[in-house]
Every structure is written in C-alpha cells, then in structure tokens.
PDB file of C-alpha atoms in Angstrom:
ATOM      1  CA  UNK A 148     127.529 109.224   8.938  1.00  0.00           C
ATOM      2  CA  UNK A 149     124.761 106.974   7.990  1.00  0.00           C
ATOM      3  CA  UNK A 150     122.349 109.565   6.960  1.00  0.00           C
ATOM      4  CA  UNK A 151     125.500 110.834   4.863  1.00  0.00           C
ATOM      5  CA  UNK A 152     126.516 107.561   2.861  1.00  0.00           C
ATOM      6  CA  UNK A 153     122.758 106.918   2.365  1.00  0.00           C
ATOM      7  CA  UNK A 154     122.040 110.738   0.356  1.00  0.00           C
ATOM      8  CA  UNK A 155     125.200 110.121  -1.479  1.00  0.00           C
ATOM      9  CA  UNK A 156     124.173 106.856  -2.745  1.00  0.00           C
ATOM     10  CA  UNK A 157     120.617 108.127  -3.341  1.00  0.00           C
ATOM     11  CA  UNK A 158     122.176 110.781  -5.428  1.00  0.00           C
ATOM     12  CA  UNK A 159     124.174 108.657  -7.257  1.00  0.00           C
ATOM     13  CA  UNK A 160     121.060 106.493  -8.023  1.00  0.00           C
ATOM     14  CA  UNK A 161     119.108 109.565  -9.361  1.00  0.00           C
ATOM     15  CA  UNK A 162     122.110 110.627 -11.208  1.00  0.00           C
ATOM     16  CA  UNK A 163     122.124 107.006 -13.274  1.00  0.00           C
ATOM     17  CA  UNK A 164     118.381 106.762 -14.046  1.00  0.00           C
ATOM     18  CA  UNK A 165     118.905 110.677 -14.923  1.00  0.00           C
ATOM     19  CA  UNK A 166     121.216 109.152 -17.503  1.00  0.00           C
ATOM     20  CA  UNK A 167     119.660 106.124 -18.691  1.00  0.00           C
ATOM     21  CA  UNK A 168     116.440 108.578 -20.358  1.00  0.00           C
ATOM     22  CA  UNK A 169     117.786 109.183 -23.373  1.00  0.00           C
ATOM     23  CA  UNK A 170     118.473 105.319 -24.105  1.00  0.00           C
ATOM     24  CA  UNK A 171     114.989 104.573 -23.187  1.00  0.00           C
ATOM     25  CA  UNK A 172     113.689 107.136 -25.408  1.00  0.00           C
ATOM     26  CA  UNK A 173     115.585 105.121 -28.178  1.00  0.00           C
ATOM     27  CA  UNK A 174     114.343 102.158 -26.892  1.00  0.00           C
ATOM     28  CA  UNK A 175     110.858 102.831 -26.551  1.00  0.00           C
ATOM     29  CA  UNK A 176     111.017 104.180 -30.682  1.00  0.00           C
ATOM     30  CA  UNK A 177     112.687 100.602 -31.255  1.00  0.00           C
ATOM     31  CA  UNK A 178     110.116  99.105 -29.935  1.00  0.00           C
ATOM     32  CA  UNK A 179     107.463 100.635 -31.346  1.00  0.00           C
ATOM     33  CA  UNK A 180     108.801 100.446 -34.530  1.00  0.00           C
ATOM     34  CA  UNK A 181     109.392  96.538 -33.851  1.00  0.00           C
ATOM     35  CA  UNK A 182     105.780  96.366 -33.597  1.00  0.00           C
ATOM     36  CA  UNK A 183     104.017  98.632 -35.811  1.00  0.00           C
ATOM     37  CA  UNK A 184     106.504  98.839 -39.028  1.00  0.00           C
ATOM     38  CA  UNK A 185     108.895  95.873 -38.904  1.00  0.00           C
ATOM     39  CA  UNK A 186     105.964  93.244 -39.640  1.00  0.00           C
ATOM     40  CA  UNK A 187     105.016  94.869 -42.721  1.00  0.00           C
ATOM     41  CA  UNK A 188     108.554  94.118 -44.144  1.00  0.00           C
ATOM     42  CA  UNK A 189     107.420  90.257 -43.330  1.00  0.00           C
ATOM     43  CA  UNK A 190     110.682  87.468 -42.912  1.00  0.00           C
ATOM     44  CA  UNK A 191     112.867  88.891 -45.036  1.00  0.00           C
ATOM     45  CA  UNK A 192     116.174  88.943 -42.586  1.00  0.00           C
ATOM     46  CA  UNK A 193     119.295  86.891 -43.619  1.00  0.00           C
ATOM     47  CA  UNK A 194     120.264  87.487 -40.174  1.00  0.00           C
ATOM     48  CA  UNK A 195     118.998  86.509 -37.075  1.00  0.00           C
ATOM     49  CA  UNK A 196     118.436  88.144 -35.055  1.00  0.00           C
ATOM     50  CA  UNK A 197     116.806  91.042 -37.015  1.00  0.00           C
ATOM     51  CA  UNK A 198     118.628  94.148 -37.637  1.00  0.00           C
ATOM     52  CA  UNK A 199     115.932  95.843 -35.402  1.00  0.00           C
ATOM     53  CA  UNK A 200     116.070  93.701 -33.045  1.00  0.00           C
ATOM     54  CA  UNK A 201     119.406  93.608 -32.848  1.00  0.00           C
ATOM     55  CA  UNK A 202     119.408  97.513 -32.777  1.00  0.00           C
ATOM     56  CA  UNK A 203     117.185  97.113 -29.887  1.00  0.00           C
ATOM     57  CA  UNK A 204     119.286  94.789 -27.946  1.00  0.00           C
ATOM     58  CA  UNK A 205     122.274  97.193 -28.639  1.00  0.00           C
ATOM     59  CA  UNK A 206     120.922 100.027 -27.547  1.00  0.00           C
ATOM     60  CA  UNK A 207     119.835  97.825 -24.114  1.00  0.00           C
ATOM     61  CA  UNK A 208     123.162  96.915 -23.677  1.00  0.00           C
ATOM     62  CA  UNK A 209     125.313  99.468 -24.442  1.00  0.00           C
ATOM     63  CA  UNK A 210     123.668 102.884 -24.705  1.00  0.00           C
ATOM     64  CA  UNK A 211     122.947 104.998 -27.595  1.00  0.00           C
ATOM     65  CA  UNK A 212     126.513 105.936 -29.327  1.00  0.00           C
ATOM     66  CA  UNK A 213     127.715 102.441 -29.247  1.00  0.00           C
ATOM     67  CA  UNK A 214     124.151 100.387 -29.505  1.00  0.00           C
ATOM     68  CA  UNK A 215     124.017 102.759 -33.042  1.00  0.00           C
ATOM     69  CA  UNK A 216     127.551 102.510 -33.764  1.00  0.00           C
ATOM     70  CA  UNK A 217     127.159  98.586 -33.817  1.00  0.00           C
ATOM     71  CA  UNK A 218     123.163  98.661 -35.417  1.00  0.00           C
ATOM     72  CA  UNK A 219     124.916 100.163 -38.146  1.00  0.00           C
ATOM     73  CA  UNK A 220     127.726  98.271 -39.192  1.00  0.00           C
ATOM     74  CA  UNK A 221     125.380  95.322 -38.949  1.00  0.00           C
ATOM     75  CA  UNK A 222     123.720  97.173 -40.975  1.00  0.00           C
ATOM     76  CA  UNK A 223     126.369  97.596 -43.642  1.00  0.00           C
ATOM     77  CA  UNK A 224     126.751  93.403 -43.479  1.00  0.00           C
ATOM     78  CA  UNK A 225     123.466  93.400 -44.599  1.00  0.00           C
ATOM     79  CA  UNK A 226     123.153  93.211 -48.650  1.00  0.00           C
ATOM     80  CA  UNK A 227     122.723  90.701 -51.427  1.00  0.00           C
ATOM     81  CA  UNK A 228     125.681  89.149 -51.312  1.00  0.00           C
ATOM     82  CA  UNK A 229     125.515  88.472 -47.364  1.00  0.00           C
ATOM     83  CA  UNK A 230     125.698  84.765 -46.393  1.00  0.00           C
ATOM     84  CA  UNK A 231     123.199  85.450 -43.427  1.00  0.00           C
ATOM     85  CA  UNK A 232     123.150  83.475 -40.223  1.00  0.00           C
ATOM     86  CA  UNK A 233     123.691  83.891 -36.610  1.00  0.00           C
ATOM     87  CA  UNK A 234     124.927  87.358 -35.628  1.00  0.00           C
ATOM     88  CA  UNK A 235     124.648  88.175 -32.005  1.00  0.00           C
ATOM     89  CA  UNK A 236     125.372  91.495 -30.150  1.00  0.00           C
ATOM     90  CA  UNK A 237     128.385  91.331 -28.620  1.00  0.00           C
ATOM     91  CA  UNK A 238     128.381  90.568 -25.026  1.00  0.00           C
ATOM     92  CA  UNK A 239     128.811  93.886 -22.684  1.00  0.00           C
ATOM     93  CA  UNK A 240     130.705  92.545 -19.787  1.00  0.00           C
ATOM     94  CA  UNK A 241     129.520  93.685 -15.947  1.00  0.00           C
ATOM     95  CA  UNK A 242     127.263  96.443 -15.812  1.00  0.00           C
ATOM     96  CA  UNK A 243     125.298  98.440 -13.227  1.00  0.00           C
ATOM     97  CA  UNK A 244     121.649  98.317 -15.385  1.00  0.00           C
ATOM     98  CA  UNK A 245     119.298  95.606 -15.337  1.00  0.00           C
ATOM     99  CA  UNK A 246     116.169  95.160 -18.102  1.00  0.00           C
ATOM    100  CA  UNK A 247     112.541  95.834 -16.936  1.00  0.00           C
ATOM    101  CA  UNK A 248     110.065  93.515 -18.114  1.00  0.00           C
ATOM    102  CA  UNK A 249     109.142  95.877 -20.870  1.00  0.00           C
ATOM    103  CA  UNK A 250     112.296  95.927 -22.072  1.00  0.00           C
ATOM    104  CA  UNK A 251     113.545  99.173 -20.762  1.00  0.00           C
ATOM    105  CA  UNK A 252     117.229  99.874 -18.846  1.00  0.00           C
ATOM    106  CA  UNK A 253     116.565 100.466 -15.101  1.00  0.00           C
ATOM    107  CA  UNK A 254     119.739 101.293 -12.468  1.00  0.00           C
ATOM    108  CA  UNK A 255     120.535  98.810  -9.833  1.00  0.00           C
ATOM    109  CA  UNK A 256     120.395 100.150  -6.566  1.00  0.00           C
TER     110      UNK A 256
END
C-alpha cells in the first residue's frame, strides 16, 4: 500500500513539473528580456512595477493564459494620459508552486 500511495504521488509530482515547462519557457524569455532589452528603454515607466516586470511576476503566479491576459490589459493602462503609480499583480490565493531562486516555478512535493 505504501509502495502504491508513494508512485501515485511521484506521478503526480512529474505530472506538475511536466506542466509548469511551458511557463518557465515564458519566464526564462521575460527574464532575459528584463536584462538585455528593458534597460535600453531607461526609467521611463509611469507604473511601478514595470510592465515587464509585472509580466514576469504574472506569468510566476498565474501561468501563461492568465499571467498574459493580465500583462496585457496593464498594458492597455499604459498611455499618455495614464496617471501612473502603484499597480501590483493581483494576489493568486493558495497554490501548489513555489519560486526558485532564479525566479523560475518549481512544484511542491
């Protein structure tokens, strides 16, 4: 029974990092661009934090569809006639990821 419950949860494991690789491939291009194309732009932002980092942080949280869904609307927020200021990512609740010290999603055991 033991051996049972432990293949099933090793399984399920594999199945979740299996999953997070395609948000990890975003994040790895968000980071990358955060350090080779965003400083050329210099402080420009109205909003902190940054749409790209804010793109990055959504895509940590919530995953692909939704961390784009959100990077774009703020986005749209952003134009001349934006007041600026504090705009965080909104929080995701409980979740079964935690954040590597690179930055990437990892599945909890």
């Amino acid at each position: 029974m033991t051996g049972g419950t432990l293949t099933t949860s090793r399984l399920d494991y594999a199945w979740r990092t299996a999953l997070l690789v395609p948000r990890n491939l975003v994040i790895a291009f968000l980071i990358a661009y955060r350090a080779v194309i965003s400083p050329t732009y210099g402080d420009v932002c109205k909003y902190h934090p940054t749409c790209s980092a804010y793109g990055l942080r959504a895509a940590q949280d919530f995953g692909v569809v939704r961390g784009a869904w959100l990077t774009v609307r703020r986005i749209g927020r952003c134009h001349p006639w934006a007041r600026g200021g504090i705009d965080d990512v909104p929080d995701p609740g409980p979740r079964r990821t935690h954040l590597t010290r690179f930055g990437f999603v990892a599945a909890d055991h």
